[in-house]
């Protein structure tokens, strides 16, 4: 990444300002044009440096469901099951862990009751049980990765 892309990634991790022209505001902060910011984001997405760029909504606050789930998947089936799980639009992200429960993902649904329905659907498609681990307490870590 060049210096502009690094600055852009570092800045975007702190969110967009709530103003009429957020990209222009970020451009001003970084000494860039709004067009440079927009093209930079498109390039970072196209190259896979950024895998997702968009708003984060708190499903629970909007009346929806949100939970952490885990599965125990044999290595021989891991790639296939990853594709099956990731095909569900309710799966926010999915990652591998070095643990007996080696697949972890977040489910976000429009209603709380849809969590159970989605878990059942994933179990039916994959043939493996899903362990639902709803949060008991929320912590805000504000994790950032300086580039």
PDB file of C-alpha atoms in Angstrom:
ATOM      1  CA  UNK A   1       0.000   0.000   0.000  1.00  0.00           C
ATOM      2  CA  UNK A   2       1.159   3.507  -0.692  1.00  0.00           C
ATOM      3  CA  UNK A   3       1.106   6.274   1.937  1.00  0.00           C
ATOM      4  CA  UNK A   4      -2.299   7.621   0.836  1.00  0.00           C
ATOM      5  CA  UNK A   5      -3.873   4.148   1.080  1.00  0.00           C
ATOM      6  CA  UNK A   6      -2.323   3.589   4.515  1.00  0.00           C
ATOM      7  CA  UNK A   7      -3.623   6.944   5.749  1.00  0.00           C
ATOM      8  CA  UNK A   8      -7.056   6.143   4.350  1.00  0.00           C
ATOM      9  CA  UNK A   9      -7.225   2.703   6.002  1.00  0.00           C
ATOM     10  CA  UNK A  10      -6.072   4.146   9.328  1.00  0.00           C
ATOM     11  CA  UNK A  11      -8.666   6.937   9.179  1.00  0.00           C
ATOM     12  CA  UNK A  12     -11.585   4.772   8.028  1.00  0.00           C
ATOM     13  CA  UNK A  13     -11.186   2.476  11.033  1.00  0.00           C
ATOM     14  CA  UNK A  14     -12.503   5.315  13.192  1.00  0.00           C
ATOM     15  CA  UNK A  15     -15.748   5.670  11.234  1.00  0.00           C
ATOM     16  CA  UNK A  16     -17.221   8.305   8.983  1.00  0.00           C
ATOM     17  CA  UNK A  17     -18.161  11.722  10.310  1.00  0.00           C
ATOM     18  CA  UNK A  18     -21.898  12.356  10.516  1.00  0.00           C
ATOM     19  CA  UNK A  19     -21.985  15.279   8.099  1.00  0.00           C
ATOM     20  CA  UNK A  20     -23.596  15.899   4.704  1.00  0.00           C
ATOM     21  CA  UNK A  21     -20.364  15.097   2.830  1.00  0.00           C
ATOM     22  CA  UNK A  22     -18.395  12.584   4.923  1.00  0.00           C
ATOM     23  CA  UNK A  23     -15.905  11.700   2.188  1.00  0.00           C
ATOM     24  CA  UNK A  24     -15.106  15.375   1.630  1.00  0.00           C
ATOM     25  CA  UNK A  25     -14.575  15.774   5.388  1.00  0.00           C
ATOM     26  CA  UNK A  26     -12.169  12.836   5.454  1.00  0.00           C
ATOM     27  CA  UNK A  27     -10.427  14.197   2.371  1.00  0.00           C
ATOM     28  CA  UNK A  28      -9.946  17.517   4.131  1.00  0.00           C
ATOM     29  CA  UNK A  29      -8.501  15.785   7.215  1.00  0.00           C
ATOM     30  CA  UNK A  30      -6.034  13.825   5.057  1.00  0.00           C
ATOM     31  CA  UNK A  31      -5.135  16.613   2.628  1.00  0.00           C
ATOM     32  CA  UNK A  32      -6.747  14.770  -0.292  1.00  0.00           C
ATOM     33  CA  UNK A  33      -9.572  15.445  -2.702  1.00  0.00           C
ATOM     34  CA  UNK A  34     -12.931  13.791  -2.211  1.00  0.00           C
ATOM     35  CA  UNK A  35     -12.357  11.947  -5.513  1.00  0.00           C
ATOM     36  CA  UNK A  36      -9.046  10.544  -4.203  1.00  0.00           C
ATOM     37  CA  UNK A  37     -10.816   9.217  -1.116  1.00  0.00           C
ATOM     38  CA  UNK A  38     -13.590   7.570  -3.151  1.00  0.00           C
ATOM     39  CA  UNK A  39     -11.163   6.082  -5.681  1.00  0.00           C
ATOM     40  CA  UNK A  40      -8.912   4.897  -2.855  1.00  0.00           C
ATOM     41  CA  UNK A  41     -11.782   3.045  -1.172  1.00  0.00           C
ATOM     42  CA  UNK A  42     -12.816   1.434  -4.486  1.00  0.00           C
ATOM     43  CA  UNK A  43      -9.220   0.333  -5.155  1.00  0.00           C
ATOM     44  CA  UNK A  44      -8.772  -1.120  -1.651  1.00  0.00           C
ATOM     45  CA  UNK A  45     -12.016  -3.078  -2.049  1.00  0.00           C
ATOM     46  CA  UNK A  46     -11.082  -4.319  -5.539  1.00  0.00           C
ATOM     47  CA  UNK A  47      -7.671  -5.497  -4.311  1.00  0.00           C
ATOM     48  CA  UNK A  48      -9.136  -7.244  -1.263  1.00  0.00           C
ATOM     49  CA  UNK A  49      -7.307  -5.025   1.228  1.00  0.00           C
ATOM     50  CA  UNK A  50     -10.763  -4.068   2.493  1.00  0.00           C
ATOM     51  CA  UNK A  51     -13.223  -6.951   2.409  1.00  0.00           C
ATOM     52  CA  UNK A  52     -16.222  -4.897   3.452  1.00  0.00           C
ATOM     53  CA  UNK A  53     -17.001  -1.208   3.622  1.00  0.00           C
ATOM     54  CA  UNK A  54     -20.321   0.000   4.901  1.00  0.00           C
ATOM     55  CA  UNK A  55     -22.341   0.847   7.977  1.00  0.00           C
ATOM     56  CA  UNK A  56     -22.428  -1.331  11.055  1.00  0.00           C
ATOM     57  CA  UNK A  57     -25.884  -1.604  12.568  1.00  0.00           C
ATOM     58  CA  UNK A  58     -26.603  -2.980  16.013  1.00  0.00           C
ATOM     59  CA  UNK A  59     -29.274  -5.546  15.127  1.00  0.00           C
ATOM     60  CA  UNK A  60     -30.454  -5.910  18.718  1.00  0.00           C
ATOM     61  CA  UNK A  61     -31.067  -2.188  19.095  1.00  0.00           C
ATOM     62  CA  UNK A  62     -33.153  -2.242  15.907  1.00  0.00           C
ATOM     63  CA  UNK A  63     -35.365  -5.094  17.151  1.00  0.00           C
ATOM     64  CA  UNK A  64     -33.374  -7.822  15.446  1.00  0.00           C
ATOM     65  CA  UNK A  65     -31.373 -10.754  16.709  1.00  0.00           C
ATOM     66  CA  UNK A  66     -27.627 -11.015  17.144  1.00  0.00           C
ATOM     67  CA  UNK A  67     -25.618 -13.957  18.426  1.00  0.00           C
ATOM     68  CA  UNK A  68     -22.230 -15.630  18.304  1.00  0.00           C
ATOM     69  CA  UNK A  69     -22.316 -19.227  17.104  1.00  0.00           C
ATOM     70  CA  UNK A  70     -19.756 -21.990  16.873  1.00  0.00           C
ATOM     71  CA  UNK A  71     -19.429 -25.372  15.203  1.00  0.00           C
ATOM     72  CA  UNK A  72     -17.138 -28.395  15.448  1.00  0.00           C
ATOM     73  CA  UNK A  73     -16.187 -29.254  11.863  1.00  0.00           C
ATOM     74  CA  UNK A  74     -13.818 -32.062  10.825  1.00  0.00           C
ATOM     75  CA  UNK A  75     -10.918 -30.767   8.724  1.00  0.00           C
ATOM     76  CA  UNK A  76     -12.010 -32.846   5.729  1.00  0.00           C
ATOM     77  CA  UNK A  77     -15.347 -30.964   5.625  1.00  0.00           C
ATOM     78  CA  UNK A  78     -14.160 -27.541   6.753  1.00  0.00           C
ATOM     79  CA  UNK A  79     -13.965 -25.842   3.343  1.00  0.00           C
ATOM     80  CA  UNK A  80     -17.320 -27.227   2.184  1.00  0.00           C
ATOM     81  CA  UNK A  81     -19.092 -26.265   5.423  1.00  0.00           C
ATOM     82  CA  UNK A  82     -17.510 -22.797   5.354  1.00  0.00           C
ATOM     83  CA  UNK A  83     -19.105 -22.208   1.966  1.00  0.00           C
ATOM     84  CA  UNK A  84     -22.445 -23.524   3.184  1.00  0.00           C
ATOM     85  CA  UNK A  85     -22.437 -21.340   6.307  1.00  0.00           C
ATOM     86  CA  UNK A  86     -21.253 -18.262   4.416  1.00  0.00           C
ATOM     87  CA  UNK A  87     -24.094 -18.679   1.899  1.00  0.00           C
ATOM     88  CA  UNK A  88     -26.540 -17.518   4.581  1.00  0.00           C
ATOM     89  CA  UNK A  89     -27.070 -13.748   4.398  1.00  0.00           C
ATOM     90  CA  UNK A  90     -27.500 -13.700   8.187  1.00  0.00           C
ATOM     91  CA  UNK A  91     -23.829 -14.653   8.680  1.00  0.00           C
ATOM     92  CA  UNK A  92     -21.979 -11.411   9.392  1.00  0.00           C
ATOM     93  CA  UNK A  93     -18.519 -12.990   9.457  1.00  0.00           C
ATOM     94  CA  UNK A  94     -17.023 -16.432   9.876  1.00  0.00           C
ATOM     95  CA  UNK A  95     -13.580 -17.310  11.150  1.00  0.00           C
ATOM     96  CA  UNK A  96     -11.484 -20.347  12.027  1.00  0.00           C
ATOM     97  CA  UNK A  97     -10.260 -20.969  15.564  1.00  0.00           C
ATOM     98  CA  UNK A  98      -7.607 -23.336  16.844  1.00  0.00           C
ATOM     99  CA  UNK A  99     -10.051 -25.013  19.219  1.00  0.00           C
ATOM    100  CA  UNK A 100     -12.326 -28.031  19.366  1.00  0.00           C
ATOM    101  CA  UNK A 101     -15.068 -25.633  18.238  1.00  0.00           C
ATOM    102  CA  UNK A 102     -13.112 -24.511  15.198  1.00  0.00           C
ATOM    103  CA  UNK A 103     -15.693 -22.445  13.263  1.00  0.00           C
ATOM    104  CA  UNK A 104     -17.110 -19.258  14.799  1.00  0.00           C
ATOM    105  CA  UNK A 105     -19.509 -16.819  13.194  1.00  0.00           C
ATOM    106  CA  UNK A 106     -21.907 -14.019  14.060  1.00  0.00           C
ATOM    107  CA  UNK A 107     -25.562 -14.179  13.067  1.00  0.00           C
ATOM    108  CA  UNK A 108     -27.580 -11.001  12.612  1.00  0.00           C
ATOM    109  CA  UNK A 109     -31.285 -11.369  11.851  1.00  0.00           C
ATOM    110  CA  UNK A 110     -34.287  -9.086  11.441  1.00  0.00           C
ATOM    111  CA  UNK A 111     -36.020 -10.567  14.500  1.00  0.00           C
ATOM    112  CA  UNK A 112     -34.775 -12.309  17.624  1.00  0.00           C
ATOM    113  CA  UNK A 113     -36.833 -15.418  16.799  1.00  0.00           C
ATOM    114  CA  UNK A 114     -35.090 -15.697  13.411  1.00  0.00           C
ATOM    115  CA  UNK A 115     -31.847 -16.624  15.194  1.00  0.00           C
ATOM    116  CA  UNK A 116     -33.281 -20.034  16.096  1.00  0.00           C
ATOM    117  CA  UNK A 117     -34.679 -20.502  12.583  1.00  0.00           C
ATOM    118  CA  UNK A 118     -31.315 -19.649  10.999  1.00  0.00           C
ATOM    119  CA  UNK A 119     -29.419 -21.969  13.322  1.00  0.00           C
ATOM    120  CA  UNK A 120     -31.807 -24.815  12.427  1.00  0.00           C
ATOM    121  CA  UNK A 121     -31.391 -24.062   8.721  1.00  0.00           C
ATOM    122  CA  UNK A 122     -27.589 -24.100   9.012  1.00  0.00           C
ATOM    123  CA  UNK A 123     -27.730 -27.418  10.876  1.00  0.00           C
ATOM    124  CA  UNK A 124     -30.008 -28.884   8.182  1.00  0.00           C
ATOM    125  CA  UNK A 125     -27.744 -27.752   5.335  1.00  0.00           C
ATOM    126  CA  UNK A 126     -24.422 -28.732   6.941  1.00  0.00           C
ATOM    127  CA  UNK A 127     -25.419 -31.770   8.982  1.00  0.00           C
ATOM    128  CA  UNK A 128     -23.490 -30.406  11.993  1.00  0.00           C
ATOM    129  CA  UNK A 129     -24.806 -28.898  15.239  1.00  0.00           C
ATOM    130  CA  UNK A 130     -24.524 -25.158  15.834  1.00  0.00           C
ATOM    131  CA  UNK A 131     -23.759 -23.937  19.354  1.00  0.00           C
ATOM    132  CA  UNK A 132     -25.593 -20.683  20.071  1.00  0.00           C
ATOM    133  CA  UNK A 133     -23.743 -18.333  22.427  1.00  0.00           C
ATOM    134  CA  UNK A 134     -25.834 -15.199  22.891  1.00  0.00           C
ATOM    135  CA  UNK A 135     -24.111 -12.325  24.651  1.00  0.00           C
ATOM    136  CA  UNK A 136     -24.722 -11.790  28.314  1.00  0.00           C
ATOM    137  CA  UNK A 137     -22.881  -8.478  28.508  1.00  0.00           C
ATOM    138  CA  UNK A 138     -21.616  -6.115  25.817  1.00  0.00           C
ATOM    139  CA  UNK A 139     -18.136  -4.615  25.769  1.00  0.00           C
ATOM    140  CA  UNK A 140     -16.916  -1.933  23.378  1.00  0.00           C
ATOM    141  CA  UNK A 141     -13.242  -2.534  22.637  1.00  0.00           C
ATOM    142  CA  UNK A 142     -12.722  -0.070  19.742  1.00  0.00           C
ATOM    143  CA  UNK A 143     -10.073  -2.265  18.169  1.00  0.00           C
ATOM    144  CA  UNK A 144      -8.003  -0.601  15.437  1.00  0.00           C
ATOM    145  CA  UNK A 145      -5.128  -1.941  13.390  1.00  0.00           C
ATOM    146  CA  UNK A 146      -2.649   0.826  12.478  1.00  0.00           C
ATOM    147  CA  UNK A 147      -1.167   0.328   9.024  1.00  0.00           C
TER     148      UNK A 147
END
